[in-house]
Tab-separated table of C-alpha atoms in Angstrom:
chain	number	residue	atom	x	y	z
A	2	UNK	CA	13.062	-68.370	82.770
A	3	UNK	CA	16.369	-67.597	84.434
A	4	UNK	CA	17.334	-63.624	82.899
A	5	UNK	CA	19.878	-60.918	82.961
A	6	UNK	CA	18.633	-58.044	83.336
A	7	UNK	CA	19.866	-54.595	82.278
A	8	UNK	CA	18.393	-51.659	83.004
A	9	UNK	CA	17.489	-48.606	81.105
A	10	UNK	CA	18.702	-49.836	78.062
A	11	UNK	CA	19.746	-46.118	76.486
A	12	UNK	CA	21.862	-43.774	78.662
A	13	UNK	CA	23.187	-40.380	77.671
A	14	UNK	CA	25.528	-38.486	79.672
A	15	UNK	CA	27.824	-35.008	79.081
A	16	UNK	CA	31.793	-35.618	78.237
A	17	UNK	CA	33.152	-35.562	81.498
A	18	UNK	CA	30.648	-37.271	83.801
A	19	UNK	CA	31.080	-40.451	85.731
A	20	UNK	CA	28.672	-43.521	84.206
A	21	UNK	CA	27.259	-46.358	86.329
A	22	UNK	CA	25.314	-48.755	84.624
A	23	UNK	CA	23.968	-52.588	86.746
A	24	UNK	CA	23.486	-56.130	85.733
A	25	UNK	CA	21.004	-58.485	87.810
A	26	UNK	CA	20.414	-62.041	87.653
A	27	UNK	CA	17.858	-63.846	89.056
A	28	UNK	CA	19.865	-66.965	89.856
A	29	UNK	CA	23.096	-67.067	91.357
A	30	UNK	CA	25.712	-66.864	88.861
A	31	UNK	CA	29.734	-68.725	88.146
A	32	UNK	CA	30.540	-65.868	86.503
A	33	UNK	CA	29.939	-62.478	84.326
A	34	UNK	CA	31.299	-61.160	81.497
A	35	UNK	CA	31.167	-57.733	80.373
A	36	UNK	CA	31.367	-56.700	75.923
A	37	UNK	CA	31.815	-53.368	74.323
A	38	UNK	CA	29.713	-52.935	70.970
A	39	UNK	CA	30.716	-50.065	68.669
A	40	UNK	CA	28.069	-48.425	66.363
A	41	UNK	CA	28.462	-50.710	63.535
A	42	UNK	CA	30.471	-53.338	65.417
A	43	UNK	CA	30.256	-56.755	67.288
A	44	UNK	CA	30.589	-57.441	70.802
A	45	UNK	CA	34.152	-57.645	72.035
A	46	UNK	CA	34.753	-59.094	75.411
A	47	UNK	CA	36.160	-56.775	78.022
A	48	UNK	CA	36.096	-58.493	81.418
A	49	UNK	CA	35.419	-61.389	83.115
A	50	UNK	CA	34.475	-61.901	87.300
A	51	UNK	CA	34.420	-64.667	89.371
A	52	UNK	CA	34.640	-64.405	92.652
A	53	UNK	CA	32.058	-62.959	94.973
A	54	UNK	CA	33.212	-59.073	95.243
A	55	UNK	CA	35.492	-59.094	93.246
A	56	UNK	CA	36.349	-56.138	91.800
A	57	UNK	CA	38.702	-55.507	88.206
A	58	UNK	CA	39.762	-52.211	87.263
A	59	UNK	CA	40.493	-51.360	82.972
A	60	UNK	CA	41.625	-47.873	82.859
A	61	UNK	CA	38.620	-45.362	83.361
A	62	UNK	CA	36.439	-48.869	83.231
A	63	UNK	CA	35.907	-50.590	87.039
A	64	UNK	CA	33.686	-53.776	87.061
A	65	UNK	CA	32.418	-55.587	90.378
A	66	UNK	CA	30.926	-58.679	91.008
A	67	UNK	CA	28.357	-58.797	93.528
A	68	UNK	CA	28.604	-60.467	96.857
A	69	UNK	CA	26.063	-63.003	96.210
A	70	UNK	CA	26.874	-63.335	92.404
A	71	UNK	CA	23.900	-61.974	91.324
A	72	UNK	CA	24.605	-58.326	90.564
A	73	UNK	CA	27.456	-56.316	88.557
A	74	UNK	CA	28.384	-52.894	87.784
A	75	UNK	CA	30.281	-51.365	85.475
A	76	UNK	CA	31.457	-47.829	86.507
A	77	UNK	CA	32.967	-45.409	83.551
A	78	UNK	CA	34.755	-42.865	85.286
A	79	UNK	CA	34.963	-39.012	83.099
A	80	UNK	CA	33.316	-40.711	80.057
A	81	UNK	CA	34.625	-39.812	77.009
A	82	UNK	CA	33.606	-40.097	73.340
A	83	UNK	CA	35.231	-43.549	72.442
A	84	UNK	CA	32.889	-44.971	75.503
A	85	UNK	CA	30.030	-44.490	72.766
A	86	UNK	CA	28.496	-48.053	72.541
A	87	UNK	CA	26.368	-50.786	73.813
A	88	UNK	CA	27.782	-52.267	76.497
A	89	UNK	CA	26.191	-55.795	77.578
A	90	UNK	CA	26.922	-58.195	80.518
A	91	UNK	CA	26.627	-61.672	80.400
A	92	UNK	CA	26.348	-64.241	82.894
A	93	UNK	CA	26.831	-68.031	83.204
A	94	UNK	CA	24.283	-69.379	85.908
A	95	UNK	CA	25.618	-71.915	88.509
A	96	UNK	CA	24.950	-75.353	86.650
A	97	UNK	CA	24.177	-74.418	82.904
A	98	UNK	CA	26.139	-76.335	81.388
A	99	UNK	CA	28.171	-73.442	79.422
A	100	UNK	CA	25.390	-71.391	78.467
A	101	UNK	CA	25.487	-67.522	78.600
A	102	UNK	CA	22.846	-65.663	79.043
A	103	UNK	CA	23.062	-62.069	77.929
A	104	UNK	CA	21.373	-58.982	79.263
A	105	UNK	CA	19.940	-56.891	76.554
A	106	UNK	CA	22.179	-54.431	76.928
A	107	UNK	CA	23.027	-50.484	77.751
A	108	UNK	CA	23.682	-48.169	75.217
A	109	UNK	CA	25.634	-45.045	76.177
A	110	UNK	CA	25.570	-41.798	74.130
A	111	UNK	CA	28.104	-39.213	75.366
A	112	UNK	CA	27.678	-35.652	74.543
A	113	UNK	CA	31.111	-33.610	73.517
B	30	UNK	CA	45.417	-63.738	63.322
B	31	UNK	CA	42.767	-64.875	65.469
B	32	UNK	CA	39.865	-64.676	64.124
B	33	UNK	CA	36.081	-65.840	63.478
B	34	UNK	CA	34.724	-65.009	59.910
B	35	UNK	CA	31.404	-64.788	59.033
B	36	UNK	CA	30.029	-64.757	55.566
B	37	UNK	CA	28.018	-63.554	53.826
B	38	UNK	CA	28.350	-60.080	55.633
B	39	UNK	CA	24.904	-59.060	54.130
B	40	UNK	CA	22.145	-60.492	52.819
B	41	UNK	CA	19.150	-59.715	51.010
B	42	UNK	CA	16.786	-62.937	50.240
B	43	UNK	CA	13.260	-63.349	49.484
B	44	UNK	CA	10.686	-65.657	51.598
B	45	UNK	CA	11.073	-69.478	51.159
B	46	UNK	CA	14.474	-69.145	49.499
B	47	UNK	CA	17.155	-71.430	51.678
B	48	UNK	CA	20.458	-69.966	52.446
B	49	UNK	CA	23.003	-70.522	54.363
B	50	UNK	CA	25.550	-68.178	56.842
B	51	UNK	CA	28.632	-70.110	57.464
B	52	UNK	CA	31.112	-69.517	60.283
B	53	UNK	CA	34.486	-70.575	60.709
B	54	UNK	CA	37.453	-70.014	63.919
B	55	UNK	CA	41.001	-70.167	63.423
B	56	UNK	CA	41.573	-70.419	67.622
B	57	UNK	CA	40.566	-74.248	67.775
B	58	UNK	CA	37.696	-73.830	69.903
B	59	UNK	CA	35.732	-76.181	70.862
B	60	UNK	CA	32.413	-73.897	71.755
B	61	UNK	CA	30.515	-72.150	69.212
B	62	UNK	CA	27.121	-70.520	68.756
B	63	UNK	CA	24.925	-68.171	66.919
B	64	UNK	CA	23.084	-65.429	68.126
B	65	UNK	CA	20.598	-62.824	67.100
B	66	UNK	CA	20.515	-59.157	67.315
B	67	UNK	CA	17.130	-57.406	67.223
B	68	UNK	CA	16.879	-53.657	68.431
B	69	UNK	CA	15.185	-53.840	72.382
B	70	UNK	CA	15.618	-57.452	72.503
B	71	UNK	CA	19.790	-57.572	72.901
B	72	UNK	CA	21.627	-61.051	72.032
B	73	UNK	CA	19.737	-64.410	72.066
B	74	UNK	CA	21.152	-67.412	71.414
B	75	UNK	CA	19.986	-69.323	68.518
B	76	UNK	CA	21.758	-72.566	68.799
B	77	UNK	CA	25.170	-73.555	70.313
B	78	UNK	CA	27.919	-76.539	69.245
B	79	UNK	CA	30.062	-77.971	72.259
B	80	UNK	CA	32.278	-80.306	70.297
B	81	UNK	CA	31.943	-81.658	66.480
B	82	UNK	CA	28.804	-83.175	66.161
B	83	UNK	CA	27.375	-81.685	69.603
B	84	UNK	CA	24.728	-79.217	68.528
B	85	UNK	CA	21.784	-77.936	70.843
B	86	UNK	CA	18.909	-75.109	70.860
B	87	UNK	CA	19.070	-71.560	72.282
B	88	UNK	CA	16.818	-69.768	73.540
B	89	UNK	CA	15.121	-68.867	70.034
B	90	UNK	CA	15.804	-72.323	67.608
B	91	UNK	CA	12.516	-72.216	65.514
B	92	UNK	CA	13.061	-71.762	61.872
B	93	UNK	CA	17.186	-72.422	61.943
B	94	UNK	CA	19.157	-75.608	61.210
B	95	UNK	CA	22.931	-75.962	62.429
B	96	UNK	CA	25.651	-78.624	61.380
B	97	UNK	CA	29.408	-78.986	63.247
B	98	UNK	CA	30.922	-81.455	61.312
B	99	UNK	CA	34.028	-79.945	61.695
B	100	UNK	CA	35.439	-78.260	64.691
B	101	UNK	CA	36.125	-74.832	63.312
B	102	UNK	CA	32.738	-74.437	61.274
B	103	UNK	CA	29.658	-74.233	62.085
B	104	UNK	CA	27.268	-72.978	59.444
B	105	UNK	CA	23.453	-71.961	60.271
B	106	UNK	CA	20.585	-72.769	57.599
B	107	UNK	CA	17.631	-71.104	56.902
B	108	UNK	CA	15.515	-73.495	55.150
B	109	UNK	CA	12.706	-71.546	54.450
B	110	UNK	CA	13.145	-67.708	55.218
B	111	UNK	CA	10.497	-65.508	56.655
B	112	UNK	CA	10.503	-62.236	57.076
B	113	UNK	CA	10.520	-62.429	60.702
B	114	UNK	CA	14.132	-63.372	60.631
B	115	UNK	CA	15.589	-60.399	58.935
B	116	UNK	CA	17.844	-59.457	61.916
B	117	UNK	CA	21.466	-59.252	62.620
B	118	UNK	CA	23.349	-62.802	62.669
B	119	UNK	CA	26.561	-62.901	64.770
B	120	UNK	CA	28.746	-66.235	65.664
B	121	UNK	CA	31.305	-66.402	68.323
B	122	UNK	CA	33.526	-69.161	69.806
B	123	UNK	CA	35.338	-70.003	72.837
B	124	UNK	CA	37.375	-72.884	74.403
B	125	UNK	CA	34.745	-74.065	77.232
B	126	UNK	CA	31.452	-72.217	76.711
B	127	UNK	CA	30.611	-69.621	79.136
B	128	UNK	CA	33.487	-70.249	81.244
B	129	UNK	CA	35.532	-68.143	78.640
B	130	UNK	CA	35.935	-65.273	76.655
B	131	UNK	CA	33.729	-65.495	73.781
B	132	UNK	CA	34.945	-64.119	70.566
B	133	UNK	CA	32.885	-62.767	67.752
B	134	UNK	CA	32.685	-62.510	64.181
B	135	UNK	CA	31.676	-59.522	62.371
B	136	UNK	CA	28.011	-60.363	62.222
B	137	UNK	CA	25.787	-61.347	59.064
B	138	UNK	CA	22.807	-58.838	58.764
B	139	UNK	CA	20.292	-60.628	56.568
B	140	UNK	CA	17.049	-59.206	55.190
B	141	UNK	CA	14.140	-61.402	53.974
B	142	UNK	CA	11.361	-59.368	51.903
């Protein structure tokens, strides 16, 4: 069946370090959306693309949309502790009628 | 405050006892949906509600019921717990499906022995 995929699903990096994590579809998608989930917590949205490269910046937190829709990345720059979580994307394939599909997520440790 | 509330916020049942988690947004949405959490296997939807009395499956619907008789609840049933659905239960809403921001509630986690 049509999947997100995100992969590893467990990531630890050092305080300090730069984080890239990817999201891949294997359709094209309308658009992705990007949650945060704390230890303990629900998914909270943080971004939404659309367009093909587009690119949104949140702080530290830059998100791009592939040029084909089918690919995302979300790039942490100098991680701190309060990126701790799972981050997931989600994407809405072209024709789903409203249906999300979400990847199973990343979850990023960060070492003090 | 916008919100979506989930309740209970944990349960502990026993096999072949029905329950139900019920769900309710403040935002007027008109999308709603459950999902499941199970560690490795990320969020899967379990059913989804487009409109009051618009329900259809997810990608895992065996063993759940839902109802949208209203537009800002949307309760899921268990009518005969197994074990094998001890997970973590979240809801979430939006105004047009996967073409928005979903929003979600604080989750349910529900054990069945």
């Amino acid at each position: 069946g049509q999947q997100v995929m995100q992969i590893p699903q467990y990531q630890h990096v050092q305080e300090g370090e730069d984080f890239t994590t990817y999201c891949n579809s294997s359709t094209t998608l309308s658009n992705i959306q990007w949650y945060k989930q704390r230890p303990g917590g629900h998914p909270v949205f943080l971004i939404q693309l659309v367009k093909s490269g587009e690119v949104k910046k949140q702080k530290r937190l830059t998100f791009q949309f592939g040029e084909a829709k089918k690919n995302s990345s979300l790039h942490i720059t100098a991680t701190q502790t309060t990126d701790v979580g799972t981050y997931f994307c989600a994407g809405l394939m072209s024709g789903a009628n409203s249906k999300l599909t979400f990847g199973k997520g990343i979850t990023l440790s960060v070492r003090p | 405050e916008a919100q979506v509330t989930q309740n209970p916020r944990y349960l502990i049942t026993v096999t072949g006892k029905k329950l139900t988690v019920t769900c309710s947004q403040n935002m007027n949405h008109e999308y709603m949906s459950w999902y499941r959490q199970d560690p490795g296997l990320g969020l899967r939807q379990i059913y989804y509600s487009m409109n009051v009395e618009v329900t259809d499956k997810g990608d895992v619907p065996e063993g759940y019921k839902v109802s949208r008789k209203e537009k800002r609840n949307f309760p899921l049933i268990l009518e005969s717990p197994s074990p094998n659905q001890t997970s973590l239960y979240f809801c979430a809403s939006s105004f047009a499906g996967g073409y928005n921001e979903q929003f979600f509630g604080p989750g349910t986690r529900l054990t069945v022995l």
